[in-house]
Short mmCIF file of C-alpha atoms in Angstrom, two decimals:
data_model
loop_
_atom_site.label_atom_id
_atom_site.label_comp_id
_atom_site.label_asym_id
_atom_site.label_seq_id
_atom_site.Cartn_x
_atom_site.Cartn_y
_atom_site.Cartn_z
CA MET A 709 0.00 0.00 0.00
CA ALA A 710 1.29 3.46 -0.94
CA THR A 711 2.59 5.60 1.89
CA ILE A 712 3.12 9.37 2.02
CA THR A 713 5.19 11.31 4.51
CA ARG A 714 5.26 15.06 4.98
CA GLU A 715 8.21 17.23 5.97
CA ASN A 716 8.40 20.98 6.44
CA ILE A 717 11.36 22.45 4.52
CA ALA A 718 10.62 26.21 4.72
CA PRO A 719 7.86 28.57 5.88
CA LEU A 720 4.65 27.53 4.10
CA ASN A 721 6.68 25.03 2.10
CA ASP A 722 6.56 21.23 2.64
CA LYS A 723 7.99 18.15 0.98
CA LEU A 724 5.78 15.11 0.32
CA THR A 725 7.43 11.73 -0.22
CA VAL A 726 5.32 9.11 -1.99
CA ILE A 727 6.43 5.46 -1.76
CA LEU A 728 4.69 3.25 -4.30
CA THR A 729 4.90 -0.51 -3.85
CA LYS A 730 4.60 -3.09 -6.62
CA GLU A 731 1.21 -4.07 -5.30
CA ASP A 732 -0.02 -0.49 -5.82
CA TYR A 733 0.48 -0.38 -9.59
CA LEU A 734 0.94 -3.94 -10.96
CA PRO A 735 -2.78 -4.88 -10.97
CA ALA A 736 -3.54 -1.81 -13.09
CA VAL A 737 -0.64 -2.64 -15.43
CA GLU A 738 -1.90 -6.20 -15.96
CA LYS A 739 -5.44 -4.95 -16.54
CA SER A 740 -4.27 -2.46 -19.15
CA ILE A 741 -2.17 -5.08 -20.96
CA LYS A 742 -5.18 -7.41 -21.17
CA SER A 743 -7.27 -4.53 -22.49
CA TYR A 744 -4.62 -3.82 -25.15
CA ALA A 745 -4.65 -7.51 -26.13
CA LYS A 746 -8.39 -7.33 -26.86
CA THR A 747 -8.13 -4.34 -29.17
CA ALA A 748 -4.58 -4.49 -30.63
CA ASN A 749 -4.21 -4.85 -34.39
CA ILE A 750 -1.02 -6.83 -34.95
CA GLN A 751 -0.20 -8.44 -38.28
CA GLY A 752 -0.56 -12.22 -38.16
CA PHE A 753 -3.14 -12.23 -35.38
CA ARG A 754 -6.87 -11.82 -35.41
CA LYS A 755 -8.20 -8.89 -33.41
CA GLY A 756 -8.68 -9.97 -29.80
CA MET A 757 -6.45 -13.03 -30.20
CA VAL A 758 -3.06 -11.41 -29.64
CA PRO A 759 -1.11 -13.23 -26.87
CA ALA A 760 -0.76 -11.16 -23.69
CA GLY A 761 2.97 -11.96 -23.63
CA LEU A 762 3.45 -10.32 -27.03
CA VAL A 763 1.44 -7.30 -25.97
CA ARG A 764 3.54 -7.05 -22.82
CA LYS A 765 6.73 -7.18 -24.88
CA MET A 766 5.53 -4.54 -27.34
CA TYR A 767 3.57 -2.17 -25.08
CA GLY A 768 4.38 -3.18 -21.51
CA GLN A 769 7.00 -0.53 -20.79
CA GLY A 770 4.73 2.30 -21.94
CA VAL A 771 1.82 0.88 -19.94
CA LEU A 772 4.01 0.62 -16.84
CA ASN A 773 5.17 4.22 -17.12
CA GLU A 774 1.62 5.47 -17.62
CA GLU A 775 0.09 3.50 -14.76
CA VAL A 776 2.84 4.43 -12.28
CA ILE A 777 2.42 8.12 -13.04
CA LYS A 778 -1.37 7.85 -12.79
CA ARG A 779 -1.15 6.06 -9.45
CA VAL A 780 1.33 8.54 -7.98
CA ASP A 781 -0.88 11.43 -9.07
CA ALA A 782 -3.96 9.75 -7.58
CA GLU A 783 -2.23 9.04 -4.26
CA LEU A 784 -0.95 12.61 -4.07
CA ASN A 785 -4.38 14.12 -4.70
CA LYS A 786 -5.97 11.72 -2.23
CA TYR A 787 -3.49 12.69 0.49
CA VAL A 788 -3.98 16.42 -0.07
CA SER A 789 -7.75 15.95 0.09
CA GLU A 790 -7.80 13.70 3.16
CA GLU A 791 -5.34 15.88 5.07
CA LYS A 792 -7.27 18.99 4.01
CA LEU A 793 -4.09 20.71 2.88
CA ALA A 794 -4.75 24.21 1.54
CA ILE A 795 -2.04 24.33 -1.10
CA LEU A 796 -0.94 27.06 -3.50
CA ALA A 797 -0.67 26.27 -7.21
CA GLN A 798 0.29 22.65 -7.90
CA PRO A 799 2.90 20.30 -6.38
CA ILE A 800 6.34 20.43 -7.99
CA ALA A 801 8.17 17.17 -8.62
CA LEU A 802 11.61 17.38 -7.03
CA GLU A 803 14.65 16.36 -9.00
CA GLN A 804 15.83 12.89 -8.05
CA LYS A 805 17.92 10.05 -9.37
CA GLU A 806 16.57 8.45 -12.52
CA LEU A 807 13.98 5.78 -11.80
CA ASN A 808 14.60 2.37 -13.31
CA LEU A 809 11.06 1.57 -14.44
CA ASP A 810 11.33 -1.93 -15.92
CA ILE A 811 8.29 -4.02 -16.85
CA ASN A 812 10.38 -7.17 -16.45
CA SER A 813 11.69 -6.20 -13.01
CA PRO A 814 9.06 -4.20 -11.09
CA GLU A 815 10.17 -2.53 -7.87
CA ASP A 816 8.95 -0.15 -5.17
CA TYR A 817 9.42 3.46 -6.26
CA THR A 818 9.86 6.71 -4.33
CA PHE A 819 8.73 10.12 -5.59
CA GLU A 820 9.27 13.49 -3.93
CA PHE A 821 7.15 16.60 -4.36
CA GLU A 822 7.30 20.14 -3.05
CA ILE A 823 4.11 21.98 -2.11
CA GLY A 824 3.31 25.55 -1.12
CA LEU A 825 0.77 26.14 1.64
CA GLN A 826 -1.80 28.90 1.86
CA PRO A 827 -1.17 31.40 4.65
CA GLU A 828 -3.61 31.84 7.52
CA PHE A 829 -5.31 35.25 7.53
CA ASN A 830 -8.47 37.11 8.50
CA VAL A 831 -10.41 39.76 6.60
CA ASP A 832 -11.99 42.63 8.55
CA LEU A 833 -14.84 44.07 6.50
CA LYS A 834 -15.91 46.67 9.06
CA ASN A 835 -13.64 49.43 7.81
CA ILE A 836 -14.29 49.09 4.09
CA ASP A 837 -15.77 52.36 2.82
CA VAL A 838 -16.67 52.52 -0.88
CA THR A 839 -18.61 54.96 -3.03
CA ARG A 840 -21.25 54.03 -5.56
CA TYR A 841 -21.59 56.59 -8.34
CA ASN A 842 -25.01 57.31 -9.83
CA VAL A 843 -24.44 58.83 -13.26
CA GLU A 844 -27.07 61.32 -14.40
CA ILE A 845 -27.82 60.95 -18.11
CA THR A 846 -27.85 64.54 -19.40
CA ASP A 847 -29.38 65.85 -22.60
CA LYS A 848 -25.87 66.45 -23.94
CA MET A 849 -24.96 62.79 -23.38
CA LEU A 850 -28.14 61.71 -25.15
CA ASP A 851 -27.47 64.05 -28.07
CA GLU A 852 -23.90 62.76 -28.44
CA GLU A 853 -25.00 59.11 -28.39
CA ILE A 854 -27.76 59.71 -30.93
CA ASP A 855 -25.32 61.62 -33.14
CA ARG A 856 -22.87 58.70 -32.93
CA LEU A 857 -25.60 56.24 -33.94
CA GLN A 858 -26.72 58.48 -36.80
CA SER A 859 -23.15 58.46 -38.10
CA ARG A 860 -22.81 54.70 -37.61
CA PHE A 861 -25.98 53.96 -39.61
CA GLY A 862 -25.45 56.76 -42.12
CA ASN A 863 -24.49 56.61 -45.81
CA TYR A 864 -21.04 57.43 -47.17
CA THR A 865 -21.00 59.44 -50.41
CA THR A 866 -18.32 61.05 -52.60
CA PRO A 867 -19.37 64.63 -53.39
CA GLU A 868 -17.91 66.47 -56.38
CA SER A 869 -16.89 69.50 -54.36
CA ILE A 870 -16.45 70.67 -50.78
CA GLU A 871 -19.69 72.22 -49.56
CA ASN A 872 -20.64 70.51 -46.28
CA GLU A 873 -18.64 71.08 -43.08
CA ASP A 874 -18.61 67.30 -42.48
CA THR A 875 -16.85 66.64 -45.80
CA ILE A 876 -13.74 64.49 -45.33
CA ILE A 877 -10.85 65.93 -47.30
CA SER A 878 -8.10 63.45 -48.19
CA ALA A 879 -5.00 65.11 -49.60
CA THR A 880 -1.29 64.95 -50.09
CA ILE A 881 0.40 67.72 -48.14
CA ALA A 882 3.91 69.10 -48.46
CA VAL A 883 5.76 71.96 -46.80
CA ASP A 884 6.60 74.71 -49.31
CA GLY A 885 10.27 75.67 -49.70
CA ASP A 886 11.50 73.68 -46.71
CA SER A 887 15.01 75.11 -46.42
CA GLU A 888 15.87 72.63 -43.66
CA ALA A 889 15.16 69.62 -45.80
CA PRO A 890 18.33 67.96 -47.18
CA ALA A 891 18.45 67.65 -50.97
CA ALA A 892 20.43 65.39 -53.23
CA THR A 893 20.37 67.77 -56.18
CA GLU A 894 19.73 71.47 -56.80
CA ALA A 895 16.46 70.58 -58.54
CA GLU A 896 15.27 68.75 -55.46
CA ALA A 897 16.25 71.53 -53.03
CA ASP A 898 12.93 73.35 -53.28
CA ALA A 899 10.81 70.29 -54.01
CA PRO A 900 8.07 69.60 -51.45
CA LYS A 901 7.93 66.20 -49.86
CA PRO A 902 4.30 65.01 -50.08
CA ASN A 903 2.62 63.08 -47.27
CA ASP A 904 -0.95 61.87 -46.87
CA THR A 905 -3.37 63.58 -44.49
CA ALA A 906 -7.12 63.78 -43.97
CA VAL A 907 -9.29 66.39 -42.23
CA ASN A 908 -12.92 67.41 -42.06
CA LEU A 909 -13.83 70.86 -43.35
CA LYS A 910 -15.09 71.68 -39.84
CA ASP A 911 -11.61 70.81 -38.49
CA ILE A 912 -10.19 73.75 -40.44
CA ALA A 913 -10.20 77.20 -38.83
CA LYS A 914 -13.31 79.23 -39.73
CA THR A 915 -11.22 81.97 -41.31
CA GLN A 916 -9.58 79.45 -43.65
CA GLN A 917 -12.61 77.32 -44.61
CA LYS A 918 -13.49 79.59 -47.53
CA GLU A 919 -10.15 78.61 -49.14
CA PHE A 920 -11.39 75.01 -49.32
CA THR A 921 -15.11 75.52 -50.02
CA GLY A 922 -16.01 74.62 -53.61
CA LYS A 923 -12.69 72.84 -54.28
CA LYS A 924 -12.67 69.51 -56.14
CA VAL A 925 -10.37 66.51 -56.44
CA GLY A 926 -7.10 67.66 -58.04
CA ASP A 927 -7.35 71.22 -56.73
CA THR A 928 -4.66 72.64 -54.46
CA VAL A 929 -4.85 74.89 -51.42
CA THR A 930 -1.87 76.62 -49.76
CA VAL A 931 -2.14 77.53 -46.07
CA GLN A 932 -0.03 78.55 -43.11
CA LEU A 933 -0.30 75.48 -40.90
CA ASP A 934 -1.07 77.11 -37.54
CA LYS A 935 -3.63 79.45 -39.14
CA ALA A 936 -5.53 76.65 -40.86
CA PHE A 937 -5.34 74.07 -38.10
CA LYS A 938 -5.59 74.32 -34.32
CA GLY A 939 -4.89 72.12 -31.29
CA GLU A 940 -5.02 68.37 -31.85
CA ILE A 941 -5.73 68.80 -35.58
CA LEU A 942 -2.53 70.83 -36.01
CA ASP A 943 -0.57 68.22 -34.05
CA ARG A 944 -1.92 65.46 -36.30
CA VAL A 945 -1.12 67.34 -39.53
CA LEU A 946 2.42 68.09 -38.30
CA THR A 947 2.82 64.39 -37.48
CA ASP A 948 1.64 63.50 -40.99
CA LEU A 949 4.33 65.86 -42.28
CA LYS A 950 6.86 64.18 -39.99
CA LEU A 951 7.54 67.51 -38.28
CA ASP A 952 8.17 68.00 -34.57
CA LYS A 953 4.88 69.27 -33.17
CA ALA A 954 6.68 70.67 -30.11
CA ASP A 955 8.63 73.09 -32.31
CA LYS A 956 6.41 76.18 -32.68
CA ALA A 957 8.35 77.27 -35.78
CA ASN A 958 6.96 74.30 -37.68
CA GLY A 959 3.43 75.63 -37.25
CA LYS A 960 4.46 78.87 -39.03
CA LYS A 961 5.39 77.00 -42.20
CA SER A 962 3.38 77.20 -45.39
CA ALA A 963 2.10 73.95 -46.88
CA THR A 964 0.24 72.94 -50.02
CA LEU A 965 -2.56 70.40 -49.97
CA THR A 966 -3.49 68.58 -53.17
CA ILE A 967 -6.96 67.08 -52.82
CA THR A 968 -7.01 63.37 -53.73
CA LYS A 969 -10.46 62.30 -52.50
CA LEU A 970 -13.63 63.75 -51.00
CA GLY A 971 -16.03 61.86 -48.76
CA LEU A 972 -19.16 62.73 -46.88
CA LEU A 973 -20.97 60.74 -44.23
CA GLU A 974 -24.65 61.58 -44.46
CA LYS A 975 -26.14 60.89 -41.05
CA ALA A 976 -29.22 58.71 -40.78
CA PRO A 977 -32.34 60.85 -40.33
CA LEU A 978 -34.38 60.55 -37.14
CA GLU A 979 -37.16 58.45 -38.62
CA GLU A 980 -38.74 55.02 -38.10
CA ALA A 981 -36.37 53.21 -40.51
CA PHE A 982 -33.38 54.40 -38.47
CA PHE A 983 -35.07 53.46 -35.18
CA ASP A 984 -35.66 49.94 -36.54
CA GLN A 985 -31.96 49.61 -37.44
CA VAL A 986 -30.89 50.47 -33.91
CA TYR A 987 -33.71 48.58 -32.14
CA PRO A 988 -35.04 45.90 -34.49
CA GLY A 989 -38.42 44.57 -33.45
CA ARG A 990 -39.10 47.36 -30.94
CA GLU A 991 -41.41 49.23 -33.37
CA LEU A 992 -40.39 52.68 -32.15
CA LYS A 993 -42.37 55.29 -34.09
CA GLU A 994 -41.41 58.63 -32.58
CA ALA A 995 -38.14 60.38 -31.80
CA ASP A 996 -39.16 60.78 -28.15
CA ALA A 997 -39.62 57.00 -27.73
CA PHE A 998 -36.25 56.43 -29.41
CA ARG A 999 -34.63 58.94 -27.11
CA THR A 1000 -36.15 57.21 -24.07
CA ALA A 1001 -34.78 53.85 -25.25
CA ILE A 1002 -31.30 55.36 -25.64
CA LYS A 1003 -31.52 56.87 -22.15
CA ASP A 1004 -32.49 53.48 -20.68
CA ASP A 1005 -29.51 51.84 -22.37
CA LEU A 1006 -27.11 54.52 -21.10
CA THR A 1007 -28.55 54.20 -17.59
CA LYS A 1008 -27.94 50.42 -17.63
CA TYR A 1009 -24.43 50.87 -19.06
CA TYR A 1010 -23.34 53.38 -16.43
CA GLY A 1011 -25.00 51.29 -13.72
CA GLN A 1012 -22.79 48.35 -14.75
CA GLN A 1013 -19.76 50.65 -14.80
CA ALA A 1014 -20.61 51.86 -11.28
CA SER A 1015 -20.81 48.27 -10.04
CA SER A 1016 -17.46 47.48 -11.63
CA GLN A 1017 -16.00 50.58 -10.00
CA ILE A 1018 -17.21 49.38 -6.56
CA HIS A 1019 -15.56 46.01 -7.22
CA ASP A 1020 -12.35 47.84 -8.14
CA GLN A 1021 -12.44 49.86 -4.89
CA ILE A 1022 -12.95 46.70 -2.81
CA TYR A 1023 -10.19 44.90 -4.71
CA HIS A 1024 -7.64 47.65 -4.09
CA TYR A 1025 -8.63 48.10 -0.45
CA LEU A 1026 -8.34 44.41 0.41
CA THR A 1027 -5.17 43.70 -1.59
CA GLU A 1028 -3.49 46.71 0.01
CA GLN A 1029 -4.77 46.24 3.57
CA VAL A 1030 -4.75 42.44 3.96
CA LYS A 1031 -1.11 41.38 4.04
CA LEU A 1032 -0.44 37.73 3.27
CA ASP A 1033 2.81 35.87 3.79
CA MET A 1034 3.72 33.91 0.67
CA PRO A 1035 6.28 31.13 0.13
CA GLU A 1036 8.21 33.23 -2.37
CA PRO A 1037 10.98 30.74 -3.28
CA PHE A 1038 8.42 28.00 -3.93
CA LEU A 1039 6.15 30.23 -6.01
CA LYS A 1040 9.04 31.43 -8.15
CA ARG A 1041 10.10 27.82 -8.75
CA TRP A 1042 6.50 27.00 -9.65
CA MET A 1043 6.38 29.92 -12.11
CA MET A 1044 9.58 28.62 -13.72
CA VAL A 1045 8.26 25.05 -13.96
CA SER A 1046 4.88 26.15 -15.33
CA SER A 1047 6.66 28.05 -18.11
CA ASP A 1048 8.57 24.86 -19.03
CA GLY A 1049 11.77 26.70 -18.17
CA LYS A 1050 11.24 29.21 -20.97
CA LYS A 1051 11.34 32.22 -18.64
CA SER A 1052 14.52 33.62 -17.14
CA ASN A 1053 14.98 34.45 -13.47
CA VAL A 1054 14.83 38.13 -14.42
CA GLU A 1055 11.43 37.63 -16.08
CA ILE A 1056 10.16 35.65 -13.09
CA ASP A 1057 11.25 38.42 -10.71
CA ALA A 1058 9.54 41.04 -12.88
CA GLU A 1059 6.23 39.11 -13.00
CA TYR A 1060 6.21 37.93 -9.40
CA GLY A 1061 4.52 41.03 -7.91
CA THR A 1062 1.55 40.89 -10.30
CA PHE A 1063 1.28 37.12 -9.93
CA THR A 1064 1.15 37.21 -6.12
CA GLN A 1065 -1.34 40.10 -6.14
CA GLN A 1066 -3.68 38.01 -8.30
CA LEU A 1067 -3.07 35.02 -6.06
CA GLN A 1068 -3.75 37.13 -2.98
CA TRP A 1069 -7.07 38.31 -4.43
CA ALA A 1070 -8.05 34.72 -5.26
CA LEU A 1071 -7.39 33.68 -1.65
CA ILE A 1072 -9.31 36.65 -0.21
CA SER A 1073 -12.24 36.09 -2.58
CA SER A 1074 -12.34 32.42 -1.67
CA LYS A 1075 -12.45 33.22 2.04
CA LEU A 1076 -15.18 35.83 1.58
#
C-alpha cells in the first residue's frame, strides 16, 4: 500500500514523499495489458487473439510508465484531500535520481514533491468604505450618443466639391520651400515632400474654410499650418508631415494640400427606418420613444460601470490592507516550472509582484 510522509522544509513550504509498492500499480498494469490484447491490431493475429505476452513485450513498458504516473498522481491528490491541505498552485516534482522503471523487473518506487501552503489570515470588512456613483444621463450625453448612432448607420458618399462642413478631405500635403530639408540635387532643393493627411472641413479654422469651399479633387490649397489648423488637428497634420509638433516654428510653415479624395458621411435621419436599425423589433415610431430607449440603455451601461467601480475599490482596499505571507521561493520555482523553463529568473522576478497580487485576491475572494 502506498505511503506518504510530509516534511516541512521552509515557511509555508513542505515536501511530500510518496512510496509506491509493486502491489499499488501492478494490478492496473496487468489490466491495461489485457485490455490492449483485446483491441490491438497486430499483423498475423486476429483482433482480440493477440497473446498477452506479445502485448507485454511490445507495449508493456509504456503501460508501466503510464500506470505508475497515474497512481502517484492519484495518491498525491488523495493525500492532499484527506489531510485537508490548503495548497498554492500545484505540487512540484523534485529532481531525483533516474527511476529504473522496468516491466520485467518491477520494484517499489519513491517520488518526492514540493508543495506551497496557503497562509492563515483574517479579513476585517468593518472598515471598508466605498462609493457608488449614480451617473445622471444629461441631454448632452443623449445628443452625443444619438449623433454617434446616426453616423454609424449613415451613408457614405463622394461629393464632387467641398460644400458641407462634415466633408472628409483626403489630400497629399507638403511643406513649401522647406530650407531645412536635405536635398540630393539642386532641382530637389525646393521640391516639397508630399505626405498623406485627412481632415474634415469643420476641423479647419473658420477663417480658412473659404479657401477650401467649392474645391474639387485635383485642386490645391496653400495655407499657413497654424492658421488653418488648431490644437489636436494641427498636431496630427504636423505628425503627418513628420515635423516636430513641439517646435512652434513648424506651425508657421506654409504647406500645399493637393486634394485626392472627397467623402461625406450623411447621417441617418431621425425616422422610423433608423429606429428599426438600432432597435429591431421594438417598433419605435417617434423620436421621443427612441430617445427614451437610448436613455435606458445609457442608464444600464453606467450602472454596470458603477458596479465594476465598486468592485475595483474593494479589490484595491483588500489587496493593500490584507497582508499575506507567501512562500516566495516555492512560487518562483512554480512559475519557472509552469513556463517549461522558458522564462529567465529576471522575467520571473519582474512578473512575481503581479502574480502574487492576483493570487492574494483569489485567496481573499475564496475566504469571503
